[in-house]
């Protein structure tokens, strides 16, 4: 018989290695699998995306902006631009980089694939918001045109990605940019978020962490050099000006459009009723479909009936059926409380 | 005037520009308008009787069942009663079936074979291998399932089980699972194949896969007898005689609780590793209470669940019975295949605190956990070359009293460690082939079937390995 101490030692080592491999292995294998040639194509495509993005937002691109966006040093960025020019994807005129027609259509193709993937991850999988972009970044370089069209077909030929960006059509059509930066919105104005820039990740994480999402209606209540304070759904949200610059909003000139849709289903006490005003845009894909299938649509009257012995979920009377919904889902459902509906039940 | 193709072109351009304005909400608008239309039609044509307040008597019952203080005790009592009725009620019919099919019909068949002078190998293969395995599965499996499933279906039909899922959801949510997994898990205590089928009630893809993969950790009724036998033989004797029964019961309960703990732990791990990214949603309908439709329930639970599962088990038992008989009777050199395999498995099996016989039994008795103990007994006798015990090579048997078991296991060199590890391995090993096939049918995916089969057996081997090493270090062997 093997000495149990030695066996235990080897057992622990092997278990540890296997766990480590299962935990991180895929990432390493992926890195190895990407050859040098592939990585050059990835840089080219990423640079094109960046140049197009700058053009779309009417700002100019530079070697610095490329090196910053692609996270490479300036020399490498300069070499990359030379490469792009030899491929006739850009034209350079006194340090001003212009995409050629070929460059634009290549960039649009990559953007189309990227946004289709983002929508796919948002609607068909359970990944978190921060992961949609990262995974789409990985996938976009390995997706052929045919695969992209299959994906588009599966998603029902969508026009917008989950961040509110338009998805270029197969012919490369894309509507002109609309809206304004949240950083430019004046105090007390109402606006609706139409786009959250998903790069860089840190800022996008801050925006998501603050609870912002496309479709959300907001009001700027205060502004200082360090902070911009928003009011949304009766909550105060503070974000940094840098983060605000990454949010595109549509000014809601008619104030009536801004409804105080601030109570959530979770705010209903047992016995109280409310009328649904909207389902948050942050609720997507299967979850949204399920909630709407249950008949939860604007105008539906919902009564909180009872709480589970564990405290969550809560059962609601929805169109005559008793349906339990977890608080994380109920939080997506905006309601207007009906007064005097508490009929004395506990 | 415009030419037709110009109009077409203008129209297409207009459509293209409007496409962006439709926005991403237009699917929502569609659903809204469908509901509005449906609601206006319903309001016109469906009358409501407002005089009777709905939920009234439901409400009173719900207040008790979902109450923080009364909800959980009520649930534990009800489930305990169901299990008690199943286990105690199944003994008698099980014994009767065993007497009929194994003690009486088997010798008759053997006698008939001798009368028409069938070759020994054919009658061995047909009656000792195939027939006996199928008979064993039926007599052990049928009675508990025929009692458990109707009881469970009655509770479900009454509307109680959705409330259990409602009460337990918070616990399961923390493990990344669905409250309804409480039901599939309870169903798994009856039979894992039925538990896997029951996972259909979970409508979220990720949570459903979790329920299917972890169902095996619910100790199914094919494994209860193994646990009870080994616990009373090896754990019960560790304490003074008057506490033997309590210690044995405690050990079995501990194994069941370990199974439940593993269900939660592996659900948690699965939802955060391999199943991360599978879409997930939650909603749970709590139907109004209604008196169960007794006969319909009886019919559906007997036909859809009991007979369905039993039939699958018998189908798998037939080739396995043949296989068991053949491995014990075909000889290479002067040793049977079974002996060769036992010697092959022995070094590894002993390292992890089991033995070759147990590992081989778990491999060849894959169709049903019910035949694992008879297979272990038969292989032990075969391996030790004992005479006077058992029925011969490849013929499964059971012993009548505990001292006979103890004598046989002592002769085979079993110790307490081996007994503990056998109990652990019986809980944490691959699902039986009936369940594996059911998993494939339900998920329609080879990948998840293989994963669900390998995960528990790997976990079981690892667990046994560490228990054995630590046990030996502590015991100073």
mmCIF file of C-alpha atoms in Angstrom, chain A residues 1-5 7-8 10-12 15 23 112 123-127 131 135 156-162 164 166-169 173-175 214 270 281 284 286-288 290 292-298 305-315 317 319-329 343 345, chain B residues 16 19-29 31-33 35-36 39 53-55 59 62-63 65-69 71-72 163 165-170 172-173 176-179 203-207 269 272-273 276-287 350-351 462 465-466 468-470 472-473 477:
data_model
loop_
_atom_site.group_PDB
_atom_site.id
_atom_site.type_symbol
_atom_site.label_atom_id
_atom_site.label_comp_id
_atom_site.label_asym_id
_atom_site.label_seq_id
_atom_site.Cartn_x
_atom_site.Cartn_y
_atom_site.Cartn_z
ATOM 1 C CA UNK A 1 0.000 0.000 0.000
ATOM 2 C CA UNK A 2 1.224 3.473 -0.885
ATOM 3 C CA UNK A 3 2.072 5.655 2.094
ATOM 4 C CA UNK A 4 -1.127 7.654 2.670
ATOM 5 C CA UNK A 5 0.826 10.856 3.323
ATOM 6 C CA UNK A 7 -0.682 9.678 -1.757
ATOM 7 C CA UNK A 8 -2.433 12.607 -0.094
ATOM 8 C CA UNK A 10 0.134 13.806 -4.884
ATOM 9 C CA UNK A 11 -3.642 13.832 -4.727
ATOM 10 C CA UNK A 12 -3.696 17.444 -3.591
ATOM 11 C CA UNK A 15 -6.427 18.174 -7.896
ATOM 12 C CA UNK A 23 -10.285 27.702 -14.198
ATOM 13 C CA UNK A 112 -21.950 45.057 -37.896
ATOM 14 C CA UNK A 123 -30.551 38.580 -25.618
ATOM 15 C CA UNK A 124 -29.662 34.925 -25.986
ATOM 16 C CA UNK A 125 -27.241 34.289 -23.132
ATOM 17 C CA UNK A 126 -26.978 35.030 -19.446
ATOM 18 C CA UNK A 127 -23.708 36.942 -19.503
ATOM 19 C CA UNK A 131 -19.095 40.771 -20.743
ATOM 20 C CA UNK A 135 -16.971 38.641 -25.780
ATOM 21 C CA UNK A 156 -34.571 38.867 -36.522
ATOM 22 C CA UNK A 157 -32.452 41.348 -38.535
ATOM 23 C CA UNK A 158 -32.154 43.833 -35.665
ATOM 24 C CA UNK A 159 -31.430 47.539 -36.137
ATOM 25 C CA UNK A 160 -29.946 48.414 -32.740
ATOM 26 C CA UNK A 161 -27.454 46.779 -30.409
ATOM 27 C CA UNK A 162 -28.039 46.625 -26.643
ATOM 28 C CA UNK A 164 -28.451 51.725 -28.375
ATOM 29 C CA UNK A 166 -27.411 51.293 -34.767
ATOM 30 C CA UNK A 167 -26.243 48.076 -36.430
ATOM 31 C CA UNK A 168 -25.001 48.832 -39.966
ATOM 32 C CA UNK A 169 -27.079 47.043 -42.593
ATOM 33 C CA UNK A 173 -25.924 51.790 -44.323
ATOM 34 C CA UNK A 174 -25.925 53.483 -40.959
ATOM 35 C CA UNK A 175 -27.999 56.472 -39.802
ATOM 36 C CA UNK A 214 -30.393 52.905 -22.839
ATOM 37 C CA UNK A 270 -48.571 42.897 0.342
ATOM 38 C CA UNK A 281 -34.803 48.362 -21.086
ATOM 39 C CA UNK A 284 -33.604 41.878 -22.110
ATOM 40 C CA UNK A 286 -35.539 35.661 -22.504
ATOM 41 C CA UNK A 287 -36.296 37.470 -19.242
ATOM 42 C CA UNK A 288 -38.155 40.282 -20.983
ATOM 43 C CA UNK A 290 -41.074 35.763 -20.189
ATOM 44 C CA UNK A 292 -44.297 40.065 -21.226
ATOM 45 C CA UNK A 293 -45.665 36.587 -21.955
ATOM 46 C CA UNK A 294 -47.125 36.606 -18.467
ATOM 47 C CA UNK A 295 -49.152 39.640 -19.513
ATOM 48 C CA UNK A 296 -47.010 42.211 -17.743
ATOM 49 C CA UNK A 297 -47.258 45.126 -20.197
ATOM 50 C CA UNK A 298 -47.900 48.826 -19.681
ATOM 51 C CA UNK A 305 -50.557 38.835 -2.828
ATOM 52 C CA UNK A 306 -48.081 37.062 -0.585
ATOM 53 C CA UNK A 307 -44.470 36.715 0.366
ATOM 54 C CA UNK A 308 -42.639 33.380 0.393
ATOM 55 C CA UNK A 309 -41.527 31.930 3.720
ATOM 56 C CA UNK A 310 -37.973 32.813 2.693
ATOM 57 C CA UNK A 311 -38.906 36.476 2.079
ATOM 58 C CA UNK A 312 -38.318 36.347 -1.666
ATOM 59 C CA UNK A 313 -39.935 35.756 -4.223
ATOM 60 C CA UNK A 314 -43.276 37.514 -3.877
ATOM 61 C CA UNK A 315 -46.445 36.194 -5.506
ATOM 62 C CA UNK A 317 -51.936 38.584 -8.954
ATOM 63 C CA UNK A 319 -54.479 39.049 -14.836
ATOM 64 C CA UNK A 320 -56.128 36.603 -12.483
ATOM 65 C CA UNK A 321 -53.168 34.228 -12.121
ATOM 66 C CA UNK A 322 -50.987 34.015 -9.032
ATOM 67 C CA UNK A 323 -47.387 34.307 -10.215
ATOM 68 C CA UNK A 324 -44.217 34.401 -8.129
ATOM 69 C CA UNK A 325 -41.489 36.757 -9.325
ATOM 70 C CA UNK A 326 -38.045 37.198 -7.788
ATOM 71 C CA UNK A 327 -37.112 40.669 -6.577
ATOM 72 C CA UNK A 328 -34.354 41.000 -9.189
ATOM 73 C CA UNK A 329 -36.963 40.662 -11.960
ATOM 74 C CA UNK A 343 -58.020 46.366 1.619
ATOM 75 C CA UNK A 345 -55.224 42.281 4.359
ATOM 76 C CA UNK B 16 -34.906 51.839 -45.168
ATOM 77 C CA UNK B 19 -36.191 51.233 -40.229
ATOM 78 C CA UNK B 20 -33.963 53.263 -37.936
ATOM 79 C CA UNK B 21 -36.910 55.187 -36.537
ATOM 80 C CA UNK B 22 -38.884 52.096 -35.627
ATOM 81 C CA UNK B 23 -36.305 51.715 -32.869
ATOM 82 C CA UNK B 24 -35.718 48.652 -30.812
ATOM 83 C CA UNK B 25 -39.052 48.829 -29.015
ATOM 84 C CA UNK B 26 -41.302 47.865 -31.845
ATOM 85 C CA UNK B 27 -41.518 44.235 -30.719
ATOM 86 C CA UNK B 28 -42.819 45.485 -27.386
ATOM 87 C CA UNK B 29 -45.405 47.634 -29.143
ATOM 88 C CA UNK B 31 -47.018 42.536 -27.927
ATOM 89 C CA UNK B 32 -48.852 45.449 -26.278
ATOM 90 C CA UNK B 33 -51.288 45.802 -29.136
ATOM 91 C CA UNK B 35 -52.736 42.109 -25.491
ATOM 92 C CA UNK B 36 -54.937 45.192 -25.902
ATOM 93 C CA UNK B 39 -58.302 42.204 -23.551
ATOM 94 C CA UNK B 53 -64.251 36.804 -3.865
ATOM 95 C CA UNK B 54 -61.545 34.660 -5.333
ATOM 96 C CA UNK B 55 -58.479 33.446 -3.385
ATOM 97 C CA UNK B 59 -55.713 32.719 0.949
ATOM 98 C CA UNK B 62 -51.570 30.045 1.706
ATOM 99 C CA UNK B 63 -51.130 32.046 4.885
ATOM 100 C CA UNK B 65 -48.248 27.188 4.021
ATOM 101 C CA UNK B 66 -46.101 30.164 3.121
ATOM 102 C CA UNK B 67 -45.812 31.484 6.656
ATOM 103 C CA UNK B 68 -42.289 31.949 7.901
ATOM 104 C CA UNK B 69 -42.916 29.857 11.043
ATOM 105 C CA UNK B 71 -44.281 26.761 6.294
ATOM 106 C CA UNK B 72 -41.037 24.861 6.757
ATOM 107 C CA UNK B 163 -45.776 26.397 -2.802
ATOM 108 C CA UNK B 165 -40.820 25.647 -4.626
ATOM 109 C CA UNK B 166 -42.043 29.149 -3.702
ATOM 110 C CA UNK B 167 -40.831 28.795 -0.107
ATOM 111 C CA UNK B 168 -37.471 27.268 -0.976
ATOM 112 C CA UNK B 169 -36.647 29.450 -3.949
ATOM 113 C CA UNK B 170 -34.435 31.832 -2.007
ATOM 114 C CA UNK B 172 -31.903 27.643 -4.490
ATOM 115 C CA UNK B 173 -31.444 31.096 -5.993
ATOM 116 C CA UNK B 176 -27.875 29.711 -8.981
ATOM 117 C CA UNK B 177 -30.771 27.290 -9.253
ATOM 118 C CA UNK B 178 -34.559 27.384 -9.480
ATOM 119 C CA UNK B 179 -36.976 26.816 -6.587
ATOM 120 C CA UNK B 203 -38.708 26.726 -17.807
ATOM 121 C CA UNK B 204 -35.346 28.482 -17.602
ATOM 122 C CA UNK B 205 -32.668 26.707 -19.682
ATOM 123 C CA UNK B 206 -29.773 27.167 -17.289
ATOM 124 C CA UNK B 207 -31.632 26.182 -14.150
ATOM 125 C CA UNK B 269 -20.232 25.759 -9.054
ATOM 126 C CA UNK B 272 -20.628 30.017 -12.081
ATOM 127 C CA UNK B 273 -18.410 27.938 -14.357
ATOM 128 C CA UNK B 276 -22.239 30.743 -16.988
ATOM 129 C CA UNK B 277 -23.792 32.448 -19.969
ATOM 130 C CA UNK B 278 -26.696 30.045 -20.383
ATOM 131 C CA UNK B 279 -29.828 32.201 -20.471
ATOM 132 C CA UNK B 280 -31.782 32.273 -17.251
ATOM 133 C CA UNK B 281 -35.160 33.578 -16.161
ATOM 134 C CA UNK B 282 -37.621 32.992 -13.366
ATOM 135 C CA UNK B 283 -41.334 32.813 -12.927
ATOM 136 C CA UNK B 284 -43.405 30.399 -10.941
ATOM 137 C CA UNK B 285 -47.120 30.016 -11.235
ATOM 138 C CA UNK B 286 -48.970 29.192 -8.033
ATOM 139 C CA UNK B 287 -52.148 27.518 -9.262
ATOM 140 C CA UNK B 350 -7.624 -0.359 -2.692
ATOM 141 C CA UNK B 351 -5.774 2.954 -2.884
ATOM 142 C CA UNK B 462 -11.794 11.983 -5.576
ATOM 143 C CA UNK B 465 -9.427 8.942 -2.334
ATOM 144 C CA UNK B 466 -9.140 11.783 0.152
ATOM 145 C CA UNK B 468 -9.098 6.949 2.491
ATOM 146 C CA UNK B 469 -5.800 8.816 2.826
ATOM 147 C CA UNK B 470 -6.939 10.954 5.737
ATOM 148 C CA UNK B 472 -5.296 5.981 7.130
ATOM 149 C CA UNK B 473 -3.196 8.863 8.429
ATOM 150 C CA UNK B 477 -2.069 2.480 9.180
#
